[in-house]
Coordinates of C-alpha atoms and ligand atoms in Angstrom, one line a residue:
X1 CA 126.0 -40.8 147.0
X2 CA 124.5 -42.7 143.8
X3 CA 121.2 -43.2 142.7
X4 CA 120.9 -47.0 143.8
X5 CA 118.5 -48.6 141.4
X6 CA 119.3 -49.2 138.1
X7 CA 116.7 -47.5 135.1
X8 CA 115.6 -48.5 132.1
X9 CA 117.8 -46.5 129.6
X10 CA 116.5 -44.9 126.5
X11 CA 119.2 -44.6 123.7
X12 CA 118.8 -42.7 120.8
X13 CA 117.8 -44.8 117.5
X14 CA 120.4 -43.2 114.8
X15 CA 120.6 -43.0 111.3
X16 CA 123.8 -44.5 110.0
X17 CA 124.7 -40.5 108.7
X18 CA 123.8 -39.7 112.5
X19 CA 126.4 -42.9 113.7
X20 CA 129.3 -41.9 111.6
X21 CA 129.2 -37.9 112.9
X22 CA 129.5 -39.5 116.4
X23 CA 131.8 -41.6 116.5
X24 CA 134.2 -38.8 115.0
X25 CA 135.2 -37.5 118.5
X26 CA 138.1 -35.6 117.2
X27 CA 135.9 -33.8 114.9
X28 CA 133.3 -33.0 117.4
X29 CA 135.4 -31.8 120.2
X30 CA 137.3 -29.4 117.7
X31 CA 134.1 -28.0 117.0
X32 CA 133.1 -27.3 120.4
X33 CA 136.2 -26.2 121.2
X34 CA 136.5 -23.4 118.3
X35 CA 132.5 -22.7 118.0
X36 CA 131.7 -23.0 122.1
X37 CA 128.9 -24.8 124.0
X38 CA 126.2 -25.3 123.1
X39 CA 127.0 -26.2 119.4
X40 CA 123.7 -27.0 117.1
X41 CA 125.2 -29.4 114.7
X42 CA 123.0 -30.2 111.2
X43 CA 123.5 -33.0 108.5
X44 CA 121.5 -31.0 105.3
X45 CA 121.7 -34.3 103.5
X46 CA 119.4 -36.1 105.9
X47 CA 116.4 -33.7 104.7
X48 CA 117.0 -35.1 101.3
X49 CA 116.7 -38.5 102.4
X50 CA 113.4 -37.9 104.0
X51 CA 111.8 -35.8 101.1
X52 CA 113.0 -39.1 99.0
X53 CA 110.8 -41.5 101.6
X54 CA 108.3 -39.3 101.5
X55 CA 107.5 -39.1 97.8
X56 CA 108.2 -42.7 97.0
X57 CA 105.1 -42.8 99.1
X58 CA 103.0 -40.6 96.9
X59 CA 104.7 -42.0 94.0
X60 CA 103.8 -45.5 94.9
X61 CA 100.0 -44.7 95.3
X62 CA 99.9 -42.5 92.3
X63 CA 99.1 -39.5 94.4
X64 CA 100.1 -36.0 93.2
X65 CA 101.9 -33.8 96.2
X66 CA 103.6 -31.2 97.2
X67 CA 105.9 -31.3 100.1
X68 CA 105.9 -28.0 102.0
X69 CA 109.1 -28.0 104.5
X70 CA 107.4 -26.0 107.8
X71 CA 110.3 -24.6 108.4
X72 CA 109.4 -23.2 111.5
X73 CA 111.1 -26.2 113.4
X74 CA 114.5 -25.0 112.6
X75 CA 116.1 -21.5 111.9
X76 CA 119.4 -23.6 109.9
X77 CA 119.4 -21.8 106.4
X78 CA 121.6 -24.9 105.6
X79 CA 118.4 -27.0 105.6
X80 CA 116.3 -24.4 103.4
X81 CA 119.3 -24.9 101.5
X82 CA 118.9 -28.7 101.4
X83 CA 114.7 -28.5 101.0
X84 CA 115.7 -26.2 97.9
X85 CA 118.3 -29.0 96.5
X86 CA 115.3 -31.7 97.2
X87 CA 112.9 -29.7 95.0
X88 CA 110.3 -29.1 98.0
X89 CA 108.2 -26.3 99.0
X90 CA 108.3 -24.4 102.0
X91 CA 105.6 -23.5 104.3
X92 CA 106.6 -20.1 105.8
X93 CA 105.0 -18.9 108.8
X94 CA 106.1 -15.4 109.1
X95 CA 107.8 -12.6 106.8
X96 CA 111.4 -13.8 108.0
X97 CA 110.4 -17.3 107.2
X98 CA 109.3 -16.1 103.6
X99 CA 112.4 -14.0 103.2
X100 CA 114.5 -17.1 104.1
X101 CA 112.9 -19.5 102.1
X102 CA 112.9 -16.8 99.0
X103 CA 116.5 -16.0 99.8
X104 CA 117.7 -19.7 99.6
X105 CA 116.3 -20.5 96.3
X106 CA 112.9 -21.6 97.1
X107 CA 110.8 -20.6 94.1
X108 CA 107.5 -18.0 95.1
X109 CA 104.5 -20.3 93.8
X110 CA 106.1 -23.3 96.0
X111 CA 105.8 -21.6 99.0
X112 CA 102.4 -21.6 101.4
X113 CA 101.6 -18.8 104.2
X114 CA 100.3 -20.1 106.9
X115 CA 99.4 -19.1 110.6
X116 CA 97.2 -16.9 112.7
X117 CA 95.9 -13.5 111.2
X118 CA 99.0 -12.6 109.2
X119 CA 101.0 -8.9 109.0
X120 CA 100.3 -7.1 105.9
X121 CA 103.7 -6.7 104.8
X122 CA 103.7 -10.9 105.3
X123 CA 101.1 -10.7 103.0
X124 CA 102.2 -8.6 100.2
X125 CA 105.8 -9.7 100.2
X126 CA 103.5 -13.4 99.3
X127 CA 101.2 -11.9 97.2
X128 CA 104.4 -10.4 94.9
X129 CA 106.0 -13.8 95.0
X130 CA 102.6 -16.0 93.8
X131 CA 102.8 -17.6 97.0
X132 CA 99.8 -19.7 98.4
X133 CA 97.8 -17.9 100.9
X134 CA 95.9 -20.1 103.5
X135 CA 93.1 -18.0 105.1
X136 CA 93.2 -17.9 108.8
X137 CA 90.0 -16.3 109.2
X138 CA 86.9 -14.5 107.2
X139 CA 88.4 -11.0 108.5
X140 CA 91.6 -12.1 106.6
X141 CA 90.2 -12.5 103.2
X142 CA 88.8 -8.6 103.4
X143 CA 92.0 -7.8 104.0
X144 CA 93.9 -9.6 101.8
X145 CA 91.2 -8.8 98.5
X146 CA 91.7 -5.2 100.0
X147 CA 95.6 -5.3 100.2
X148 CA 95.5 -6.8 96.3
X149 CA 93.1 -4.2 95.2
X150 CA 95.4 -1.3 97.2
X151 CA 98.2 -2.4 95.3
X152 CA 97.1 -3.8 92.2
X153 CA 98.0 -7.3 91.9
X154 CA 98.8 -8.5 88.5
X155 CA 96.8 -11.9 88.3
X156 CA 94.5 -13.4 91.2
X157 CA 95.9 -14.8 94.9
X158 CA 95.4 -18.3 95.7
X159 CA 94.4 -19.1 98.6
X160 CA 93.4 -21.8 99.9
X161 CA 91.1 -21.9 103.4
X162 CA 92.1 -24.0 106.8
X163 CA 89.2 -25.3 108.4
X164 CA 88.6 -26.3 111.6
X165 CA 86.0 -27.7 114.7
X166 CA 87.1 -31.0 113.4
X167 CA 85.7 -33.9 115.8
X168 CA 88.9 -35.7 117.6
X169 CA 89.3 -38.8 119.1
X170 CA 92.2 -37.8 120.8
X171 CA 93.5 -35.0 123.0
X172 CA 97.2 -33.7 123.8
X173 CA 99.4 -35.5 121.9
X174 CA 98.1 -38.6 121.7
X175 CA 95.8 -39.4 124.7
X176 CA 92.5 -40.6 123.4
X177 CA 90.0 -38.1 124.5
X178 CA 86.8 -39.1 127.4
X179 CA 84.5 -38.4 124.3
X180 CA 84.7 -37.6 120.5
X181 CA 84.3 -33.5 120.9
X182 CA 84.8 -31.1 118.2
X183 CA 88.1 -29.2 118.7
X184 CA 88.3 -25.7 119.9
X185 CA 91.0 -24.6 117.4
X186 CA 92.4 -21.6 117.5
X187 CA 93.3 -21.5 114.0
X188 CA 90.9 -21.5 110.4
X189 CA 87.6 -21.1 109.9
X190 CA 84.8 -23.3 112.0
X191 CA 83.0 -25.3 109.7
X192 CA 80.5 -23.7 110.6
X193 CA 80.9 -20.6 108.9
X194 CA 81.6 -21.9 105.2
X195 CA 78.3 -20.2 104.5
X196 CA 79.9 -16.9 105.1
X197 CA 83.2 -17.8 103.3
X198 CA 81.2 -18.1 100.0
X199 CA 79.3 -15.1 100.2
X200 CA 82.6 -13.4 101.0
X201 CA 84.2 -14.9 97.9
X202 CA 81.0 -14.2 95.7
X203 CA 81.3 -10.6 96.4
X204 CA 82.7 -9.1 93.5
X205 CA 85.5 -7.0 95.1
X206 CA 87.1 -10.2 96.6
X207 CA 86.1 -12.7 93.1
X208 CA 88.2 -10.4 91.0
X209 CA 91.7 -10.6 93.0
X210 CA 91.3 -13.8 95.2
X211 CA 91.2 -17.2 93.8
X212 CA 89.6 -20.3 95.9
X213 CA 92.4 -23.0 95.5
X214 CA 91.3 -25.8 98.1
X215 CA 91.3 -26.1 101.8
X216 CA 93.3 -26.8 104.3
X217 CA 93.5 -28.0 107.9
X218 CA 96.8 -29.0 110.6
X219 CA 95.7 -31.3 113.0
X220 CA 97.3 -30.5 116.6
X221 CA 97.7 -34.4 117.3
X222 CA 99.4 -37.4 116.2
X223 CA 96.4 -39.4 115.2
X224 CA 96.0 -41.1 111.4
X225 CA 92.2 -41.5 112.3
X226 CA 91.5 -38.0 112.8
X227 CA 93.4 -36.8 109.8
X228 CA 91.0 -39.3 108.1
X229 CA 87.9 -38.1 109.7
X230 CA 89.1 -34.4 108.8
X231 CA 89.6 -35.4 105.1
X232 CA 86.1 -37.1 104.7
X233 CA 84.9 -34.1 106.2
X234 CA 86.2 -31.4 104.1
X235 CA 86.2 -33.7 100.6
X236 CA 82.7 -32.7 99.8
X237 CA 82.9 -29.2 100.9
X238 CA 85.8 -28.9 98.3
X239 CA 83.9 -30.7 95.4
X240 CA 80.9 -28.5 96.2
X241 CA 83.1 -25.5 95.5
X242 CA 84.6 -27.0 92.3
X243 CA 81.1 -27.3 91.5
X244 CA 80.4 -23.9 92.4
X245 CA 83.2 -22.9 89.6
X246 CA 86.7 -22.4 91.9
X247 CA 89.1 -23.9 90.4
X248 CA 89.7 -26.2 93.5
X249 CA 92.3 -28.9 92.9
X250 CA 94.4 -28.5 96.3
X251 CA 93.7 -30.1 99.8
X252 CA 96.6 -29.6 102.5
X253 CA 96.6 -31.4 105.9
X254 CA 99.4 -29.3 107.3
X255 CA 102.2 -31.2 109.2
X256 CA 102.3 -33.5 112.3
X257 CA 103.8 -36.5 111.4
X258 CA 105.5 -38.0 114.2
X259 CA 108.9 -38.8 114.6
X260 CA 110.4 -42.4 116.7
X261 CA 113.4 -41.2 118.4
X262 CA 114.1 -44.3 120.9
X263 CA 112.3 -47.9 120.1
X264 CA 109.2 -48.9 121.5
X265 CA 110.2 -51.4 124.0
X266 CA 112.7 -49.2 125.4
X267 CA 110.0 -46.7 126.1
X268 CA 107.3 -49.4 126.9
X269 CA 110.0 -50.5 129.1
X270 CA 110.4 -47.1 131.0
X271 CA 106.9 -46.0 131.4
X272 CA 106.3 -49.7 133.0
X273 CA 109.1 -48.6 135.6
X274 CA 108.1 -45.5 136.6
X275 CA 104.5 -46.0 136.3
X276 CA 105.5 -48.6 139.3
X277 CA 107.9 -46.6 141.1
X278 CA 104.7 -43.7 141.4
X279 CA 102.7 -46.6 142.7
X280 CA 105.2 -47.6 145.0
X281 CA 105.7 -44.3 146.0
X282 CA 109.4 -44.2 145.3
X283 CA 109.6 -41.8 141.8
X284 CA 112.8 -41.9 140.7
X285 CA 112.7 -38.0 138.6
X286 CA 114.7 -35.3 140.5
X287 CA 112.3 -33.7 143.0
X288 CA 109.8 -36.2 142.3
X289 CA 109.0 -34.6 139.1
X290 CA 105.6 -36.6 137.7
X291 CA 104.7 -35.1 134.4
X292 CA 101.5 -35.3 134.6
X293 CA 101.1 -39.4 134.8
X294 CA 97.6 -40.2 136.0
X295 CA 96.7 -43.5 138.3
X296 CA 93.3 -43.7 138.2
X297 CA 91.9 -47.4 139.8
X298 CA 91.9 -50.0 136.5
X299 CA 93.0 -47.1 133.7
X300 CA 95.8 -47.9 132.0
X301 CA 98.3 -45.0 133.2
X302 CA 98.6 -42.0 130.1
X303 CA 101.4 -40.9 128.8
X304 CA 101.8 -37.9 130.9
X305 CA 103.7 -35.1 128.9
X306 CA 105.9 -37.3 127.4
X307 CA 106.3 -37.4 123.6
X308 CA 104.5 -40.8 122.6
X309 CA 106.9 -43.4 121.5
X310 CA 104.7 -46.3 121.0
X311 CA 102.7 -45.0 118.0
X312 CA 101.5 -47.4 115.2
X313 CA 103.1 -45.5 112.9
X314 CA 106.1 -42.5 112.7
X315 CA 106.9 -40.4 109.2
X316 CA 106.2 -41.7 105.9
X317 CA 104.4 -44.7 107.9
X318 CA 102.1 -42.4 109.4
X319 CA 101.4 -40.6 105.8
X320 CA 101.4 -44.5 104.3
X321 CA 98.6 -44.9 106.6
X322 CA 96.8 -42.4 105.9
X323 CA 96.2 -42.8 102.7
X324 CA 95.7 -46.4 102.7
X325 CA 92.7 -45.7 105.1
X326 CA 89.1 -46.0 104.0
X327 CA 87.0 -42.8 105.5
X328 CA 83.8 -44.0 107.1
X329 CA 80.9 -44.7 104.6
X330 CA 84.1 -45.4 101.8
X331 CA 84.9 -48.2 100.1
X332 CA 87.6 -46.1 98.6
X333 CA 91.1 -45.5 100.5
X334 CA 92.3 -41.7 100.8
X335 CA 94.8 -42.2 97.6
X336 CA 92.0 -43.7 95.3
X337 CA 89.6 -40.4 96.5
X338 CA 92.3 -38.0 95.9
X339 CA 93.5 -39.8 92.7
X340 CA 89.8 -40.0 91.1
X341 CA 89.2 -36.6 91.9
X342 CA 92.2 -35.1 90.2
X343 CA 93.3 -33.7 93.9
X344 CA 96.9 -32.8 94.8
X345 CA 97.9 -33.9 98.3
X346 CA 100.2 -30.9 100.4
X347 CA 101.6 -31.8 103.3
X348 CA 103.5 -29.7 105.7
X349 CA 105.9 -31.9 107.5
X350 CA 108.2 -30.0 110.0
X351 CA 109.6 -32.0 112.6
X352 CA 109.6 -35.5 110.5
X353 CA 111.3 -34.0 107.4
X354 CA 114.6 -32.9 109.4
X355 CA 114.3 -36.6 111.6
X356 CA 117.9 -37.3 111.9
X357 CA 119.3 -34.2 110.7
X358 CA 120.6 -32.6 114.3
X359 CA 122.5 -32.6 117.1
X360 CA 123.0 -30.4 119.9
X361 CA 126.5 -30.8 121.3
X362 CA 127.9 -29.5 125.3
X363 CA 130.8 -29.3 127.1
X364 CA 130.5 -31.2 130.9
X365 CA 131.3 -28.7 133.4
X366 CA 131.7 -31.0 136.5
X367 CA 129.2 -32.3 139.0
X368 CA 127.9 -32.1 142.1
X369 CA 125.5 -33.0 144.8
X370 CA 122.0 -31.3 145.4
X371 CA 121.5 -30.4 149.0
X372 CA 119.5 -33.1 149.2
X373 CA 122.3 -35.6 148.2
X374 CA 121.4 -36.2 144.3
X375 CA 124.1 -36.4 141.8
X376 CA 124.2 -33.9 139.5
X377 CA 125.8 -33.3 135.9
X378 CA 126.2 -29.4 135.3
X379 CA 126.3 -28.9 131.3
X380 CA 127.4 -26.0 129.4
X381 CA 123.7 -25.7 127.8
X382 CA 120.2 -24.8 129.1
X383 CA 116.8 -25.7 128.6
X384 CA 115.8 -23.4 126.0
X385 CA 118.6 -25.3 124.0
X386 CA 116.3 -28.3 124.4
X387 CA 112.6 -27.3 123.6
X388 CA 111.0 -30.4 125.3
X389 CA 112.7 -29.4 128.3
X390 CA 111.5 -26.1 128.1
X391 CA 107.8 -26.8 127.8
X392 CA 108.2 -28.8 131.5
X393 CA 108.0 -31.9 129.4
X394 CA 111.4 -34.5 129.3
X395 CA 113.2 -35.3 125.9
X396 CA 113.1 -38.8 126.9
X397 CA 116.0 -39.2 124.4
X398 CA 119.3 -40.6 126.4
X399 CA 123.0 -38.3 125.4
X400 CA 125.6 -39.9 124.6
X401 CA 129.2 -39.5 126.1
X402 CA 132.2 -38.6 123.6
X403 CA 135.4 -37.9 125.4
X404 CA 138.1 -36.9 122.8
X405 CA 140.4 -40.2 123.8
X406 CA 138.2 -43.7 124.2
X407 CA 140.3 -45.7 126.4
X408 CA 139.5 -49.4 126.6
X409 CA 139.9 -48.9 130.7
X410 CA 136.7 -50.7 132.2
X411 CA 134.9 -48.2 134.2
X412 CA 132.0 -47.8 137.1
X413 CA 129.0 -47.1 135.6
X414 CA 127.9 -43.2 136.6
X415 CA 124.0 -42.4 137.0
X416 CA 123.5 -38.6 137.5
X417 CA 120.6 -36.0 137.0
X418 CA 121.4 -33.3 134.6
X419 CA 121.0 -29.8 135.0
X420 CA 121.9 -26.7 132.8
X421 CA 123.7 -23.2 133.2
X422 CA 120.9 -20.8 134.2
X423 CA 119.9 -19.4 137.5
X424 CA 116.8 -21.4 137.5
X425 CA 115.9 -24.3 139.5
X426 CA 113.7 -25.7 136.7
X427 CA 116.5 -25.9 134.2
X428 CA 116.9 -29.0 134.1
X429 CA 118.1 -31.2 130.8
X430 CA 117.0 -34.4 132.2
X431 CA 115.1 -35.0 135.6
X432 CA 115.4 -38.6 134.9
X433 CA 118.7 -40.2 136.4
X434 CA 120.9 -41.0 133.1
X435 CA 123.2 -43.9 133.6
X436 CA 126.6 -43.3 131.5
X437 CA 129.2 -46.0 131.1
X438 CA 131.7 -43.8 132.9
X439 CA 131.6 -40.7 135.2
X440 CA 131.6 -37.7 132.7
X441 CA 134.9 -35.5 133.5
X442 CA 135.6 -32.0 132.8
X443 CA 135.7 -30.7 128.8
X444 CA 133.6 -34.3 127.8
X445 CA 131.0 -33.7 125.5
X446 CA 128.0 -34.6 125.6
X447 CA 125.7 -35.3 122.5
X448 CA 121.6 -35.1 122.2
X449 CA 121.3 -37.0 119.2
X450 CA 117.9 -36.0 116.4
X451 CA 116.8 -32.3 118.1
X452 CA 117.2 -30.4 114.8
X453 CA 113.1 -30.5 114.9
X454 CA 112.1 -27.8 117.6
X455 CA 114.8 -29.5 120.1
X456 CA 117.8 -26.9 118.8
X457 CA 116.4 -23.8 118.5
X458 CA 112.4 -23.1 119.0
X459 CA 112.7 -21.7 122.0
X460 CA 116.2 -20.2 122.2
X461 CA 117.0 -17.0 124.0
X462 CA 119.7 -14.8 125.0
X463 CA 119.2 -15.5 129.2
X464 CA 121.9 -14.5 131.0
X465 CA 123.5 -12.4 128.1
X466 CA 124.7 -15.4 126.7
X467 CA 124.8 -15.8 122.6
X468 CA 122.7 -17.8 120.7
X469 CA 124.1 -21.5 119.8
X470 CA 126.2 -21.3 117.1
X471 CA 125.4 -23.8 114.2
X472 CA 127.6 -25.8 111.3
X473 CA 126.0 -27.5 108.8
X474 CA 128.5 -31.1 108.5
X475 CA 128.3 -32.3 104.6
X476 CA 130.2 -35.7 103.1
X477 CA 133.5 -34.5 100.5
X478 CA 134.0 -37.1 97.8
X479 CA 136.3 -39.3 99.9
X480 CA 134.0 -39.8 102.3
X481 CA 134.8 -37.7 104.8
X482 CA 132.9 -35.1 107.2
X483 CA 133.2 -31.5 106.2
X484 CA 131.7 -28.3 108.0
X485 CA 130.5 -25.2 107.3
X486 CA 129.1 -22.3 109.5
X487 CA 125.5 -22.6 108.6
X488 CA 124.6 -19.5 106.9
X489 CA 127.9 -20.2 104.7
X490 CA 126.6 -23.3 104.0
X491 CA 125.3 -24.1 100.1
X492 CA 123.0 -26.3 98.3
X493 CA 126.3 -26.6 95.9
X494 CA 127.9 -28.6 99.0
X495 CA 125.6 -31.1 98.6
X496 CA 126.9 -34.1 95.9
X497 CA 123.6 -34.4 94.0
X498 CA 123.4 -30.9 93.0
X499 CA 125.9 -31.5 90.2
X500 CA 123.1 -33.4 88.3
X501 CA 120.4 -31.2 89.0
X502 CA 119.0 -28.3 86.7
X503 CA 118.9 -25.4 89.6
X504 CA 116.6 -22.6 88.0
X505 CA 113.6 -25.0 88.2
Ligands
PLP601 C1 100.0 -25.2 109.9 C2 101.2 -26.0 110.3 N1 101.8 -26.8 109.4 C3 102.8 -27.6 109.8 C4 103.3 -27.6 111.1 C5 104.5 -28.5 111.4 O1 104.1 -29.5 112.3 P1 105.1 -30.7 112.6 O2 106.4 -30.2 112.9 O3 104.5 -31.4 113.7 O4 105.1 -31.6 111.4 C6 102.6 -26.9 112.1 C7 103.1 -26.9 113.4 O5 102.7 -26.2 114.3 C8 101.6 -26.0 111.7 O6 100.9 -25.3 112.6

């Protein structure tokens, strides 16, 4: 049995780094062999590269920043290594996060706290390290002033104070909301209560150890207008405190920068098909998955929970256009604002500064039919291996199919469902059919190219008993050629450029 019709196909767009790792099947299937399946392959370097785009971008508008790796997307310690070789920041979201990003280098007053009420010890362990604070809510400031007074912090905490209640144009992802409604955020402080705030701050237990930095906000979408609307909203409310005497020269707008993992067409191409095939009655996902696509009369179909891969803009683009947008009621752009008013830029990107840095490798175990007839590719992996997956959405990303000896035989195409090694019905790694050039045999690998960015390890557990993913970070010797390292033995020294860098900065 084969699935009949033929899909639209949705191959990965790769980095040349990315190309060279795969097409070193010898390399690859020695790691999997020695290392197991699932193997979480990084490429540290990659990080670099993006912290370089992303700063000519500042650099070009004159814009002062600071790049704060949120380093939740990935637990590599090879890629703490790499933000500490780039000179960036870190934006922990946890005590182990801080301990990490302290541990590989990252220098105290570079790294920002962020995240929902936060643990004491969290707290302190920042406050002892001059770490940014960002203020999660007003019961967080009491006890943050009273944790500094309790243990007698030597000069003042900065913090600096998310917002939120911002009014959105869109919803989910990127679905353009029925109407323009203020968010229901479950992080920061409602604008509404920024009267409070200051009469917190005022208070003269809280003025003598805390220390009003800026604001801050993450918007849970990948919209440029809203990030815009955000900024003109809290601009004002950050000059009024400058006014007010705090010494308020920092505005963060947390992370969220998209990343383009397959080209547009591609995608445009595939949501055409299956939108018809719903129409027509005739889905082609395993067990008529739909994620969520709605068909409503004349509406253009959404997006359903796939990851939007027709955005105007993905990574430094997306911060490009940010700052070359005018607010409403501006005739300035975001970079001239921030520029005339002496304001430095944080961003937080997570997923978009490790684009390009991962891979998750598996072994093919066989396959088989479904009772129902469907071909199916078993894989030495699961779905919490693959957070999309996990989160009943599809990483709409095709693998690729590295068998140790490419033969130039001509083969019959092979179009399969794939499923992973849990007891679970829903563990599934792709409930779209995926057409490979061959049929995948025993001990082939198979690759999901660009998942270091919550893909790899976000959601990872130990089902089943079985151990966490092992992960080697792969670095470039001076001849040329690939190198590995288990991650956590992995060092900034690996990397080339560190030879002309002064480290204790
Ligand atoms: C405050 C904050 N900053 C940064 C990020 C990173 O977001 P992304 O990986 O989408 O860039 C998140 C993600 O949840 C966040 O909550």
């Amino acid at each position: 049995v084969a699935i009949k019709v033929a899909r639209p196909q949705l191959p990965a767009i790769l980095s040349p780094k990315t190309k060279q790792v795969l097409s070193s099947p010898d390399l690859l299937h020695d790691l999997v062999d020695s290392l197991g399946s699932p193997l979480s392959i990084l490429i540290p370097t990659g990080l670099c590269d993006n912290v370089t785009a992303f700063r000519n971008i500042f650099q070009a508008r004159g814009v002062q920043e600071r790049i704060w790796y949120a380093c939740k997307v990935n637990k590599s310690e090879a890629l703490l290594e790499a933000a500490s070789d780039a000179d960036i920041g870190v934006d922990a979201a946890s005590l182990w996060e801080l301990r990490a990003a302290l541990g590989h280098g990252i220098p105290g007053p570079r790294i920002g706290i962020s995240g929902p009420i936060k643990d004491e010890r969290l707290l302190l362990l920042a406050m002892q390290h001059g770490s940014t604070i960002t203020i999660d809510a007003l019961a967080e400031v009491c006890t943050l002033a009273q944790l500094a007074t309790r243990t007698s912090a030597a000069s003042p905490v900065p913090i600096l104070v998310r917002l939120s209640g911002f009014a959105l144009t869109t919803t989910g992802r990127s679905e353009p909301a029925p109407t323009q409604q203020p968010e229901n955020g479950r992080f920061g402080l409602p604008l509404g209560q920024l009267g409070q705030l200051f009469s917190l701050l005022r208070d003269p237990s809280v003025a003598c150890v805390l220390e009003l930095h800026g604001f801050a906000f993450h918007i849970d979408n990948l919209t440029v207008a809203d990030r815009v609307t955000s900024f003109a909203q809290v601009l004002p409310v950050l000059l009024e405190a400058r006014e007010a005497g705090y010494p308020c020269y920092e505005l963060d707008i947390g992370g969220g920068f998209p990343v383009q993992y397959i080209s547009r067409d591609d995608w445009t191409a595939f949501h055409h098909a299956y939108v018809d095939a719903l129409v027509q009655g005739t889905p082609f996902m395993f067990r008529d998955k739909s994620f969520g696509i709605g068909i409503t009369g004349a509406q253009a179909p959404n997006r359903g929970n796939f990851y939007p891969h027709d955005l105007p803009a993905y990574g430094g683009r997306f911060l490009q256009a940010f700052l070359d947008s005018r607010p409403h009621g501006h005739d300035d752009t975001v970079a001239d604002l921030l520029r005339r008013h002496s304001i430095r830029l944080t961003i937080e990107p997570g997923r978009a500064l490790i684009d390009q840095t991962g891979l998750t490798m598996c072994r093919v175990r066989g396959d088989k039919l479904s009772s129902g007839g469907d071909p199916l590719l078993v894989c030495g992996m699961n779905v919490s291996n693959l957070y999309e997956q996990f989160t009943g959405s599809e990483y709409t990303v095709d693998p690729l199919l590295i068998s140790r000896t490419p033969t130039d035989d001509v083969f019959q195409p092979f179009t399969c469902y794939l499923t992973g090694n849990l007891c679970l019905e829903t563990d599934m790694l792709s409930w779209r059919p995926i057409t490979f050039p061959r049929r995948p045999q025993t001990g082939d690998l198979l690759a999901f190219a660009n998942t270091a960015g919550y893909m790899m390890d976000f959601a990872e557990s130990r089902m089943h008993q079985m151990p966490p993913p092992r992960k080697v970070a792969l670095f470039e010797k001076a001849d040329g050629c690939w190198a590995w390292k288990l991650d956590d033995e992995f060092s900034r020294l690996d990397l080339t450029s560190t030879a002309s860098k002064a480290l204790y900065r």
